[in-house]
Protein backbone atom coordinates (compact mmCIF):
# COMPACT_ATOMS: atom_id res chain seq x y z
CA UNK A 1 0.00 0.00 0.00
CA UNK A 2 1.19 3.51 -0.81
CA UNK A 3 1.71 5.26 2.53
CA UNK A 4 0.76 8.58 1.00
CA UNK A 5 -2.83 7.35 0.71
CA UNK A 6 -3.08 7.68 4.48
CA UNK A 7 -3.80 11.16 5.84
CA UNK A 8 -0.50 12.60 7.05
CA UNK A 9 -1.74 12.98 10.64
CA UNK A 10 -2.64 9.27 10.75
CA UNK A 11 0.51 7.85 9.14
CA UNK A 12 2.76 7.21 12.12
CA UNK A 13 0.19 5.92 14.62
CA UNK A 14 0.79 2.86 16.75
CA UNK A 15 -1.78 0.29 17.82
CA UNK A 16 -3.15 0.84 21.31
CA UNK A 17 -2.37 -1.33 24.35
CA UNK A 18 -3.61 -4.82 23.48
CA UNK A 19 -2.15 -7.47 25.79
CA UNK A 20 -2.72 -11.22 25.52
CA UNK A 21 -5.17 -11.62 28.40
CA UNK A 22 -6.18 -15.29 28.41
CA UNK A 23 -7.19 -16.16 31.96
CA UNK A 24 -4.79 -13.69 33.60
CA UNK A 25 -5.98 -11.49 36.45
CA UNK A 26 -6.50 -8.01 35.02
CA UNK A 27 -5.14 -5.29 37.26
CA UNK A 28 -3.95 -3.23 34.29
CA UNK A 29 -7.05 -1.28 33.21
CA UNK A 30 -8.38 0.30 36.45
CA UNK A 31 -11.75 -1.41 36.14
CA UNK A 32 -14.09 -2.34 38.98
CA UNK A 33 -12.63 -4.85 41.46
CA UNK A 34 -16.13 -6.11 42.28
CA UNK A 35 -16.73 -7.10 38.67
CA UNK A 36 -19.83 -6.41 36.61
CA UNK A 37 -22.63 -4.17 37.83
CA UNK A 38 -25.41 -6.54 39.05
CA UNK A 39 -28.31 -4.27 38.05
CA UNK A 40 -26.65 -3.79 34.67
CA UNK A 41 -26.27 -7.56 34.25
CA UNK A 42 -29.96 -8.07 35.09
CA UNK A 43 -30.95 -5.44 32.56
CA UNK A 44 -28.73 -7.17 30.02
CA UNK A 45 -30.47 -10.53 30.64
CA UNK A 46 -33.86 -8.85 30.28
CA UNK A 47 -32.76 -7.27 27.00
CA UNK A 48 -33.14 -10.58 25.16
CA UNK A 49 -36.71 -9.63 24.32
CA UNK A 50 -35.80 -6.24 22.81
CA UNK A 51 -36.40 -5.71 19.12
CA UNK A 52 -32.85 -5.56 17.84
CA UNK A 53 -34.20 -4.94 14.36
CA UNK A 54 -34.85 -1.33 15.37
CA UNK A 55 -32.36 1.47 15.92
CA UNK A 56 -31.79 2.73 19.45
CA UNK A 57 -32.82 6.25 20.47
CA UNK A 58 -30.79 8.62 18.27
CA UNK A 59 -29.28 10.50 21.22
CA UNK A 60 -29.91 8.10 24.14
CA UNK A 61 -32.75 10.19 25.59
CA UNK A 62 -33.66 7.80 28.43
CA UNK A 63 -30.14 7.78 29.73
CA UNK A 64 -29.83 11.55 29.37
CA UNK A 65 -33.09 11.97 31.36
CA UNK A 66 -31.70 9.73 34.09
CA UNK A 67 -28.40 11.63 34.23
CA UNK A 68 -30.28 14.92 34.40
CA UNK A 69 -32.20 13.65 37.45
CA UNK A 70 -29.02 12.47 39.14
CA UNK A 71 -27.16 15.76 38.71
CA UNK A 72 -30.09 18.19 38.95
CA UNK A 73 -29.48 19.38 35.37
CA UNK A 74 -31.42 19.07 32.11
CA UNK A 75 -31.24 16.25 29.60
CA UNK A 76 -29.87 18.70 27.03
CA UNK A 77 -26.82 19.24 29.19
CA UNK A 78 -25.69 15.70 28.29
CA UNK A 79 -24.27 13.85 25.30
CA UNK A 80 -24.00 10.07 25.74
CA UNK A 81 -22.01 7.63 23.66
CA UNK A 82 -19.64 4.72 23.28
CA UNK A 83 -17.44 5.21 26.34
CA UNK A 84 -16.02 8.51 27.52
CA UNK A 85 -13.39 7.99 24.82
CA UNK A 86 -16.12 8.78 22.30
CA UNK A 87 -17.04 11.86 24.33
CA UNK A 88 -13.42 13.05 24.20
CA UNK A 89 -13.28 12.43 20.44
CA UNK A 90 -16.51 14.40 19.95
CA UNK A 91 -15.11 17.33 21.92
CA UNK A 92 -11.97 17.53 19.79
CA UNK A 93 -13.95 17.16 16.57
CA UNK A 94 -16.32 19.93 17.61
CA UNK A 95 -13.83 22.57 18.67
CA UNK A 96 -10.55 22.00 16.86
CA UNK A 97 -9.71 23.21 13.37
CA UNK A 98 -6.97 21.14 11.64
CA UNK A 99 -3.57 22.30 12.89
CA UNK A 100 -4.91 23.92 16.03
CA UNK A 101 -3.58 23.17 19.48
CA UNK A 102 -4.91 21.36 22.53
CA UNK A 103 -3.11 21.88 25.83
CA UNK A 104 -2.80 18.81 28.03
CA UNK A 105 -0.84 17.99 31.15
CA UNK A 106 2.09 15.59 31.27
CA UNK A 107 1.98 12.85 32.37
CA UNK A 108 -1.70 12.23 31.65
CA UNK A 109 -4.06 9.84 29.87
CA UNK A 110 -2.31 8.74 26.68
CA UNK A 111 -5.44 8.81 24.55
CA UNK A 112 -5.90 12.56 25.10
CA UNK A 113 -3.16 13.32 22.57
CA UNK A 114 -4.35 10.44 20.34
CA UNK A 115 -7.76 12.07 19.84
CA UNK A 116 -6.08 15.36 19.05
CA UNK A 117 -3.73 13.75 16.53
CA UNK A 118 -6.29 11.68 14.64
CA UNK A 119 -8.44 14.77 14.33
CA UNK A 120 -5.60 16.72 12.75
CA UNK A 121 -4.65 18.80 15.78
CA UNK A 122 -1.47 19.36 17.75
CA UNK A 123 -0.91 18.68 21.43
CA UNK A 124 1.18 20.98 23.59
CA UNK A 125 1.90 19.43 26.98
CA UNK A 126 2.58 21.37 30.16
CA UNK A 127 4.45 19.32 32.74
CA UNK A 128 2.86 18.70 36.12
CA UNK A 129 5.03 19.77 39.06
CA UNK A 130 6.97 17.36 41.29
CA UNK A 131 3.79 16.54 43.25
CA UNK A 132 1.97 15.92 39.95
CA UNK A 133 -0.08 19.11 40.41
CA UNK A 134 -1.06 21.54 37.64
CA UNK A 135 1.11 24.45 36.55
CA UNK A 136 -1.89 26.78 36.24
CA UNK A 137 0.06 29.87 35.25
CA UNK A 138 1.82 28.11 32.39
CA UNK A 139 -1.33 26.47 31.10
CA UNK A 140 -3.24 29.74 31.19
CA UNK A 141 -0.49 31.59 29.38
CA UNK A 142 -0.01 28.90 26.70
CA UNK A 143 -1.82 29.65 23.44
CA UNK A 144 -4.21 26.90 22.36
CA UNK A 145 -7.81 26.28 21.44
CA UNK A 146 -8.82 23.77 24.14
CA UNK A 147 -7.46 22.74 27.56
CA UNK A 148 -7.84 19.07 28.48
CA UNK A 149 -7.00 17.56 31.87
CA UNK A 150 -8.12 14.55 33.90
CA UNK A 151 -8.67 14.48 37.65
CA UNK A 152 -8.04 12.06 39.28
CA UNK A 153 -5.17 12.05 36.85
CA UNK A 154 -4.28 8.87 35.02
CA UNK A 155 -1.73 7.38 35.57
CA UNK A 156 -0.44 9.49 38.47
CA UNK A 157 -3.59 8.68 40.53
CA UNK A 158 -3.79 12.00 42.42
CA UNK A 159 -6.49 14.64 42.08
CA UNK A 160 -5.69 18.23 41.20
CA UNK A 161 -6.42 21.01 43.69
CA UNK A 162 -9.97 22.30 43.19
CA UNK A 163 -8.78 25.91 43.15
CA UNK A 164 -6.27 25.12 40.41
CA UNK A 165 -8.91 23.54 38.18
CA UNK A 166 -11.20 26.50 38.88
CA UNK A 167 -8.37 28.87 37.94
CA UNK A 168 -8.03 27.07 34.60
CA UNK A 169 -11.74 27.43 33.89
CA UNK A 170 -11.97 31.03 35.05
CA UNK A 171 -8.63 32.04 33.53
CA UNK A 172 -9.35 30.73 30.02
CA UNK A 173 -11.60 32.11 27.35
CA UNK A 174 -11.67 28.68 25.68
CA UNK A 175 -13.19 25.26 26.37
CA UNK A 176 -11.71 23.52 29.41
CA UNK A 177 -12.35 19.78 29.49
CA UNK A 178 -12.23 17.99 32.82
CA UNK A 179 -12.04 14.22 32.29
CA UNK A 180 -13.54 12.66 35.43
CA UNK A 181 -13.36 8.98 34.43
CA UNK A 182 -12.45 8.23 38.06
CA UNK A 183 -14.49 11.02 39.65
CA UNK A 184 -16.69 8.70 41.72
CA UNK A 185 -13.64 7.52 43.68
CA UNK A 186 -12.55 11.04 44.52
CA UNK A 187 -16.04 12.08 45.59
CA UNK A 188 -15.79 15.53 44.01
CA UNK A 189 -16.99 16.70 40.66
CA UNK A 190 -17.01 19.74 38.45
CA UNK A 191 -20.03 18.38 36.61
CA UNK A 192 -22.64 20.32 38.62
CA UNK A 193 -20.88 23.54 37.55
CA UNK A 194 -21.47 23.20 33.80
CA UNK A 195 -24.31 25.72 33.86
CA UNK A 196 -22.21 28.22 35.83
CA UNK A 197 -19.21 28.09 33.47
CA UNK A 198 -20.01 28.24 29.77
CA UNK A 199 -16.52 27.00 28.81
CA UNK A 200 -16.59 23.90 31.05
CA UNK A 201 -17.06 20.36 29.69
CA UNK A 202 -16.92 17.34 32.02
CA UNK A 203 -16.60 13.74 30.79
CA UNK A 204 -17.54 10.67 32.83
CA UNK A 205 -17.83 6.94 32.27
CA UNK A 206 -19.67 3.76 33.22
CA UNK A 207 -16.46 1.76 32.75
CA UNK A 208 -14.97 2.22 36.21
CA UNK A 209 -17.02 2.68 39.40
CA UNK A 210 -20.20 1.49 37.63
CA UNK A 211 -18.54 -1.77 36.56
CA UNK A 212 -19.57 -1.70 32.90
CA UNK A 213 -16.34 -1.36 30.88
CA UNK A 214 -17.44 -4.12 28.51
CA UNK A 215 -20.61 -2.24 27.52
CA UNK A 216 -18.76 0.92 26.40
CA UNK A 217 -20.92 3.72 27.82
CA UNK A 218 -19.78 7.23 28.65
CA UNK A 219 -21.04 10.78 28.61
CA UNK A 220 -20.15 14.43 28.67
CA UNK A 221 -21.91 17.33 30.34
CA UNK A 222 -21.76 20.98 29.34
CA UNK A 223 -23.93 24.08 29.12
CA UNK A 224 -26.88 23.43 26.81
CA UNK A 225 -25.53 25.45 23.90
CA UNK A 226 -22.15 23.71 23.98
CA UNK A 227 -23.81 20.31 24.46
CA UNK A 228 -26.03 20.89 21.44
CA UNK A 229 -23.02 21.76 19.27
CA UNK A 230 -21.37 18.49 20.32
CA UNK A 231 -24.58 16.47 19.95
CA UNK A 232 -24.63 17.44 16.28
CA UNK A 233 -21.09 16.11 15.80
CA UNK A 234 -21.59 12.77 17.53
CA UNK A 235 -22.28 9.73 15.33
CA UNK A 236 -26.03 9.17 15.73
CA UNK A 237 -26.98 5.90 17.53
CA UNK A 238 -23.43 5.37 18.86
CA UNK A 239 -24.89 4.19 22.16
CA UNK A 240 -26.63 0.92 21.35
CA UNK A 241 -30.09 -0.16 22.49
CA UNK A 242 -28.83 -2.57 25.15
CA UNK A 243 -26.10 -0.25 26.41
CA UNK A 244 -28.63 2.45 27.13
CA UNK A 245 -30.90 0.04 29.08
CA UNK A 246 -27.97 -1.31 31.06
CA UNK A 247 -26.67 2.18 31.89
CA UNK A 248 -30.06 3.38 33.15
CA UNK A 249 -30.35 0.32 35.43
CA UNK A 250 -26.79 0.81 36.71
CA UNK A 251 -27.38 4.48 37.41
CA UNK A 252 -30.33 3.60 39.66
CA UNK A 253 -28.33 1.02 41.64
CA UNK A 254 -26.59 3.34 44.11
CA UNK A 255 -25.74 0.47 46.48
CA UNK A 256 -23.29 -1.20 44.07
CA UNK A 257 -21.66 2.12 43.29
CA UNK A 258 -21.18 2.89 46.98
CA UNK A 259 -19.80 -0.58 47.65
CA UNK A 260 -17.40 -0.22 44.72
CA UNK A 261 -16.02 3.04 46.09
CA UNK A 262 -15.84 1.65 49.63
CA UNK A 263 -13.80 -1.41 48.67
CA UNK A 264 -11.23 0.88 47.06
CA UNK A 265 -11.05 3.07 50.17
CA UNK A 266 -10.67 0.02 52.40
CA UNK A 267 -8.12 -1.78 50.25
CA UNK A 268 -5.95 1.18 49.23
CA UNK A 269 -3.93 1.36 52.50
CA UNK A 270 -3.36 -2.42 52.44
CA UNK A 271 -2.02 -2.43 48.88
CA UNK A 272 0.00 0.75 49.41
CA UNK A 273 1.68 -0.74 52.48
CA UNK A 274 2.26 -4.06 50.70
CA UNK A 275 3.99 -2.25 47.83
CA UNK A 276 6.07 -0.14 50.21
CA UNK A 277 7.13 -3.25 52.10
CA UNK A 278 8.46 -4.60 48.81
CA UNK A 279 10.63 -1.49 48.47
CA UNK A 280 8.59 0.53 45.97
CA UNK A 281 8.00 4.27 46.08
CA UNK A 282 4.22 4.66 46.21
CA UNK A 283 2.48 7.81 44.98
CA UNK A 284 -0.65 9.08 46.78
CA UNK A 285 -3.88 7.84 45.19
CA UNK A 286 -7.42 9.16 45.13
CA UNK A 287 -8.47 6.79 42.38
CA UNK A 288 -8.96 3.03 42.10
CA UNK A 289 -5.35 2.50 41.04
CA UNK A 290 -1.89 3.13 42.44
CA UNK A 291 1.22 4.39 40.67
CA UNK A 292 4.51 3.18 42.08
CA UNK A 293 8.19 3.39 41.17
CA UNK A 294 10.55 0.48 41.18
CA UNK A 295 14.32 0.19 41.24
CA UNK A 296 14.09 -3.01 39.20
CA UNK A 297 13.36 -2.25 35.52
CA UNK A 298 9.58 -1.89 35.23
CA UNK A 299 9.33 -4.01 32.09
CA UNK A 300 11.01 -6.91 33.90
CA UNK A 301 8.42 -6.68 36.68
CA UNK A 302 5.45 -6.37 34.32
CA UNK A 303 6.66 -9.31 32.21
CA UNK A 304 7.43 -11.43 35.29
CA UNK A 305 3.96 -10.77 36.70
CA UNK A 306 2.31 -11.49 33.38
CA UNK A 307 4.11 -14.84 33.22
CA UNK A 308 2.69 -15.59 36.67
CA UNK A 309 -0.86 -14.73 35.67
CA UNK A 310 -1.43 -11.08 36.63
CA UNK A 311 -1.40 -8.02 34.38
CA UNK A 312 -0.43 -4.55 35.58
CA UNK A 313 0.52 -1.58 33.40
CA UNK A 314 4.09 -0.57 32.72
CA UNK A 315 4.66 3.20 32.30
CA UNK A 316 8.44 2.96 32.51
CA UNK A 317 8.99 4.33 29.01
CA UNK A 318 7.04 7.53 29.70
CA UNK A 319 9.13 10.62 30.45
CA UNK A 320 9.04 11.38 34.21
CA UNK A 321 7.57 7.94 34.94
CA UNK A 322 10.79 5.99 34.44
CA UNK A 323 10.39 2.55 36.04
CA UNK A 324 6.83 3.34 37.16
CA UNK A 325 3.97 0.87 37.07
CA UNK A 326 0.27 1.20 37.72
CA UNK A 327 -1.97 -1.35 39.33
CA UNK A 328 -5.69 -1.41 39.90
CA UNK A 329 -6.73 -1.58 43.56
CA UNK A 330 -8.44 -4.95 43.78
CA UNK A 331 -10.29 -6.93 46.41
CA UNK A 332 -8.16 -8.30 49.28
CA UNK A 333 -7.82 -11.57 47.39
CA UNK A 334 -6.63 -9.85 44.21
CA UNK A 335 -4.24 -7.56 46.07
CA UNK A 336 -2.73 -10.45 48.00
CA UNK A 337 -2.31 -12.44 44.80
CA UNK A 338 -0.55 -9.50 43.16
CA UNK A 339 1.77 -8.87 46.13
CA UNK A 340 2.64 -12.57 46.44
CA UNK A 341 3.46 -12.87 42.76
CA UNK A 342 5.45 -9.63 42.92
CA UNK A 343 7.50 -11.02 45.81
CA UNK A 344 8.34 -14.06 43.67
CA UNK A 345 9.31 -11.93 40.67
CA UNK A 346 11.56 -9.73 42.80
CA UNK A 347 13.20 -12.77 44.35
CA UNK A 348 13.86 -14.22 40.91
CA UNK A 349 15.44 -10.92 39.81
CA UNK A 350 18.13 -11.06 42.51
C1 LIG B 1 -8.57 9.26 32.26
C2 LIG B 1 -9.41 8.40 31.40
N1 LIG B 1 -10.32 8.99 30.62
C3 LIG B 1 -11.12 8.28 29.81
C4 LIG B 1 -11.03 6.91 29.76
C5 LIG B 1 -11.90 6.17 28.80
O1 LIG B 1 -12.83 5.39 29.43
P1 LIG B 1 -14.07 4.77 28.64
O2 LIG B 1 -13.92 5.05 27.18
O3 LIG B 1 -14.02 3.33 28.97
O4 LIG B 1 -15.26 5.48 29.21
C6 LIG B 1 -10.10 6.24 30.57
C7 LIG B 1 -9.97 4.77 30.51
O5 LIG B 1 -9.13 4.16 31.09
C8 LIG B 1 -9.27 7.01 31.40
O6 LIG B 1 -8.34 6.45 32.17
XYZ file of C-alpha atoms and ligand atoms in Angstrom:
366
model
C 0.000 0.000 0.000
C 1.193 3.514 -0.814
C 1.707 5.262 2.534
C 0.761 8.583 1.002
C -2.826 7.347 0.712
C -3.078 7.685 4.477
C -3.798 11.158 5.842
C -0.502 12.597 7.050
C -1.737 12.983 10.635
C -2.643 9.269 10.751
C 0.509 7.851 9.139
C 2.756 7.207 12.118
C 0.191 5.923 14.625
C 0.787 2.856 16.755
C -1.780 0.293 17.815
C -3.153 0.838 21.315
C -2.370 -1.325 24.347
C -3.606 -4.818 23.475
C -2.148 -7.472 25.790
C -2.720 -11.222 25.520
C -5.165 -11.620 28.398
C -6.182 -15.294 28.415
C -7.191 -16.163 31.961
C -4.788 -13.695 33.603
C -5.979 -11.493 36.445
C -6.499 -8.008 35.018
C -5.137 -5.286 37.260
C -3.954 -3.225 34.294
C -7.055 -1.284 33.213
C -8.383 0.295 36.448
C -11.746 -1.412 36.136
C -14.095 -2.337 38.977
C -12.633 -4.848 41.461
C -16.130 -6.109 42.280
C -16.731 -7.096 38.671
C -19.830 -6.414 36.613
C -22.633 -4.175 37.830
C -25.409 -6.540 39.052
C -28.311 -4.270 38.046
C -26.652 -3.788 34.668
C -26.274 -7.557 34.249
C -29.961 -8.073 35.093
C -30.954 -5.437 32.558
C -28.728 -7.170 30.017
C -30.471 -10.528 30.636
C -33.864 -8.855 30.279
C -32.758 -7.274 27.002
C -33.136 -10.578 25.164
C -36.715 -9.625 24.315
C -35.800 -6.237 22.807
C -36.403 -5.714 19.122
C -32.847 -5.563 17.841
C -34.199 -4.937 14.365
C -34.851 -1.331 15.370
C -32.359 1.471 15.917
C -31.791 2.730 19.445
C -32.817 6.249 20.467
C -30.785 8.622 18.266
C -29.281 10.497 21.222
C -29.910 8.102 24.143
C -32.755 10.192 25.588
C -33.662 7.805 28.425
C -30.135 7.780 29.731
C -29.831 11.549 29.375
C -33.089 11.974 31.363
C -31.704 9.734 34.086
C -28.399 11.628 34.226
C -30.279 14.919 34.402
C -32.203 13.653 37.451
C -29.022 12.475 39.139
C -27.164 15.765 38.714
C -30.086 18.188 38.947
C -29.484 19.381 35.374
C -31.415 19.070 32.106
C -31.236 16.252 29.595
C -29.873 18.697 27.032
C -26.821 19.237 29.189
C -25.688 15.703 28.286
C -24.274 13.845 25.300
C -24.002 10.065 25.745
C -22.007 7.633 23.658
C -19.640 4.718 23.282
C -17.438 5.210 26.337
C -16.021 8.512 27.525
C -13.395 7.990 24.820
C -16.122 8.781 22.296
C -17.043 11.861 24.329
C -13.419 13.055 24.196
C -13.281 12.431 20.442
C -16.510 14.401 19.945
C -15.108 17.326 21.917
C -11.967 17.534 19.794
C -13.953 17.159 16.565
C -16.324 19.927 17.606
C -13.831 22.572 18.674
C -10.552 21.998 16.858
C -9.707 23.209 13.366
C -6.969 21.141 11.637
C -3.574 22.299 12.892
C -4.915 23.921 16.034
C -3.576 23.170 19.478
C -4.912 21.362 22.534
C -3.110 21.882 25.830
C -2.799 18.808 28.025
C -0.840 17.990 31.149
C 2.093 15.591 31.273
C 1.983 12.855 32.372
C -1.697 12.230 31.646
C -4.062 9.839 29.875
C -2.309 8.739 26.684
C -5.442 8.813 24.548
C -5.900 12.559 25.096
C -3.163 13.317 22.572
C -4.347 10.440 20.345
C -7.759 12.071 19.844
C -6.078 15.365 19.051
C -3.733 13.750 16.527
C -6.288 11.679 14.637
C -8.443 14.769 14.325
C -5.599 16.717 12.752
C -4.654 18.800 15.784
C -1.470 19.358 17.746
C -0.914 18.679 21.434
C 1.175 20.979 23.591
C 1.896 19.434 26.980
C 2.579 21.371 30.157
C 4.455 19.325 32.740
C 2.861 18.699 36.117
C 5.026 19.770 39.064
C 6.973 17.359 41.292
C 3.785 16.543 43.245
C 1.971 15.923 39.948
C -0.084 19.109 40.407
C -1.063 21.542 37.636
C 1.107 24.447 36.549
C -1.885 26.779 36.243
C 0.056 29.867 35.251
C 1.823 28.107 32.391
C -1.329 26.475 31.095
C -3.241 29.735 31.192
C -0.490 31.591 29.377
C -0.012 28.905 26.700
C -1.823 29.652 23.438
C -4.215 26.903 22.357
C -7.812 26.278 21.437
C -8.819 23.770 24.143
C -7.463 22.736 27.562
C -7.840 19.072 28.483
C -7.000 17.560 31.874
C -8.116 14.547 33.901
C -8.673 14.479 37.647
C -8.043 12.060 39.279
C -5.168 12.047 36.853
C -4.285 8.866 35.016
C -1.730 7.382 35.574
C -0.443 9.494 38.473
C -3.592 8.685 40.530
C -3.786 11.998 42.423
C -6.488 14.641 42.084
C -5.688 18.229 41.201
C -6.417 21.010 43.687
C -9.970 22.297 43.190
C -8.779 25.906 43.148
C -6.274 25.117 40.409
C -8.911 23.539 38.176
C -11.201 26.505 38.877
C -8.366 28.866 37.937
C -8.030 27.067 34.598
C -11.738 27.425 33.894
C -11.970 31.033 35.047
C -8.630 32.038 33.530
C -9.352 30.727 30.022
C -11.603 32.111 27.346
C -11.665 28.682 25.682
C -13.191 25.263 26.373
C -11.711 23.520 29.406
C -12.348 19.777 29.486
C -12.225 17.985 32.824
C -12.045 14.224 32.289
C -13.544 12.659 35.433
C -13.360 8.984 34.429
C -12.448 8.227 38.062
C -14.490 11.017 39.646
C -16.689 8.702 41.717
C -13.643 7.521 43.676
C -12.549 11.044 44.518
C -16.042 12.076 45.594
C -15.786 15.531 44.014
C -16.994 16.704 40.657
C -17.008 19.741 38.451
C -20.033 18.380 36.614
C -22.642 20.320 38.620
C -20.885 23.540 37.553
C -21.471 23.197 33.803
C -24.311 25.715 33.864
C -22.214 28.217 35.826
C -19.210 28.089 33.468
C -20.010 28.235 29.772
C -16.525 27.004 28.810
C -16.586 23.895 31.047
C -17.060 20.360 29.691
C -16.917 17.340 32.015
C -16.600 13.737 30.791
C -17.540 10.666 32.828
C -17.835 6.935 32.266
C -19.673 3.763 33.220
C -16.459 1.765 32.747
C -14.969 2.221 36.209
C -17.024 2.682 39.401
C -20.200 1.486 37.627
C -18.536 -1.766 36.562
C -19.568 -1.703 32.900
C -16.337 -1.360 30.884
C -17.441 -4.121 28.514
C -20.605 -2.239 27.517
C -18.757 0.925 26.401
C -20.921 3.722 27.819
C -19.778 7.230 28.646
C -21.039 10.783 28.605
C -20.152 14.430 28.674
C -21.905 17.332 30.340
C -21.761 20.981 29.336
C -23.928 24.081 29.117
C -26.883 23.433 26.809
C -25.532 25.452 23.900
C -22.151 23.706 23.975
C -23.809 20.315 24.463
C -26.033 20.895 21.439
C -23.025 21.758 19.267
C -21.373 18.489 20.324
C -24.577 16.466 19.954
C -24.631 17.442 16.281
C -21.088 16.111 15.795
C -21.595 12.768 17.526
C -22.283 9.735 15.334
C -26.033 9.167 15.733
C -26.978 5.898 17.527
C -23.433 5.370 18.859
C -24.889 4.187 22.161
C -26.629 0.916 21.351
C -30.094 -0.163 22.487
C -28.831 -2.573 25.147
C -26.098 -0.253 26.407
C -28.630 2.447 27.135
C -30.902 0.041 29.082
C -27.966 -1.305 31.063
C -26.672 2.181 31.890
C -30.062 3.379 33.149
C -30.348 0.324 35.429
C -26.794 0.808 36.714
C -27.378 4.484 37.415
C -30.332 3.604 39.656
C -28.330 1.024 41.640
C -26.589 3.336 44.112
C -25.743 0.466 46.477
C -23.287 -1.200 44.067
C -21.661 2.119 43.288
C -21.183 2.888 46.979
C -19.800 -0.582 47.648
C -17.400 -0.224 44.719
C -16.023 3.045 46.086
C -15.843 1.653 49.633
C -13.798 -1.407 48.674
C -11.225 0.877 47.058
C -11.049 3.069 50.168
C -10.665 0.023 52.399
C -8.117 -1.779 50.246
C -5.954 1.177 49.233
C -3.930 1.356 52.504
C -3.361 -2.423 52.443
C -2.024 -2.427 48.882
C 0.003 0.755 49.412
C 1.684 -0.745 52.478
C 2.260 -4.056 50.703
C 3.988 -2.254 47.826
C 6.068 -0.137 50.208
C 7.129 -3.255 52.101
C 8.463 -4.602 48.809
C 10.635 -1.495 48.469
C 8.594 0.529 45.968
C 8.002 4.268 46.083
C 4.220 4.656 46.214
C 2.476 7.810 44.979
C -0.650 9.080 46.783
C -3.876 7.838 45.195
C -7.416 9.161 45.132
C -8.475 6.785 42.381
C -8.960 3.026 42.104
C -5.349 2.500 41.040
C -1.895 3.134 42.440
C 1.216 4.392 40.673
C 4.507 3.175 42.085
C 8.188 3.390 41.168
C 10.546 0.477 41.178
C 14.319 0.186 41.237
C 14.088 -3.014 39.203
C 13.356 -2.255 35.522
C 9.582 -1.894 35.227
C 9.329 -4.009 32.089
C 11.010 -6.908 33.900
C 8.417 -6.675 36.682
C 5.447 -6.366 34.316
C 6.663 -9.307 32.212
C 7.429 -11.433 35.291
C 3.955 -10.774 36.702
C 2.310 -11.488 33.380
C 4.114 -14.842 33.220
C 2.692 -15.590 36.673
C -0.859 -14.729 35.666
C -1.427 -11.077 36.629
C -1.398 -8.024 34.382
C -0.427 -4.547 35.582
C 0.516 -1.581 33.396
C 4.093 -0.565 32.718
C 4.664 3.199 32.301
C 8.443 2.957 32.510
C 8.993 4.333 29.011
C 7.037 7.532 29.701
C 9.128 10.618 30.449
C 9.044 11.383 34.208
C 7.565 7.945 34.938
C 10.789 5.995 34.439
C 10.388 2.552 36.045
C 6.827 3.345 37.156
C 3.971 0.866 37.067
C 0.267 1.202 37.715
C -1.970 -1.353 39.333
C -5.695 -1.410 39.899
C -6.726 -1.580 43.559
C -8.439 -4.955 43.779
C -10.293 -6.928 46.415
C -8.157 -8.304 49.279
C -7.816 -11.574 47.390
C -6.631 -9.850 44.205
C -4.238 -7.557 46.068
C -2.732 -10.453 48.002
C -2.311 -12.442 44.796
C -0.551 -9.504 43.161
C 1.771 -8.872 46.132
C 2.644 -12.569 46.441
C 3.464 -12.870 42.757
C 5.455 -9.627 42.919
C 7.496 -11.018 45.814
C 8.344 -14.062 43.672
C 9.314 -11.931 40.673
C 11.563 -9.726 42.804
C 13.199 -12.773 44.352
C 13.864 -14.221 40.910
C 15.444 -10.915 39.808
C 18.127 -11.062 42.513
C -8.569 9.255 32.264
C -9.412 8.400 31.403
N -10.322 8.989 30.620
C -11.121 8.275 29.811
C -11.035 6.908 29.764
C -11.904 6.172 28.799
O -12.830 5.394 29.427
P -14.067 4.773 28.645
O -13.920 5.055 27.185
O -14.021 3.331 28.967
O -15.260 5.477 29.206
C -10.096 6.239 30.566
C -9.971 4.774 30.509
O -9.134 4.158 31.093
C -9.269 7.006 31.404
O -8.336 6.450 32.172
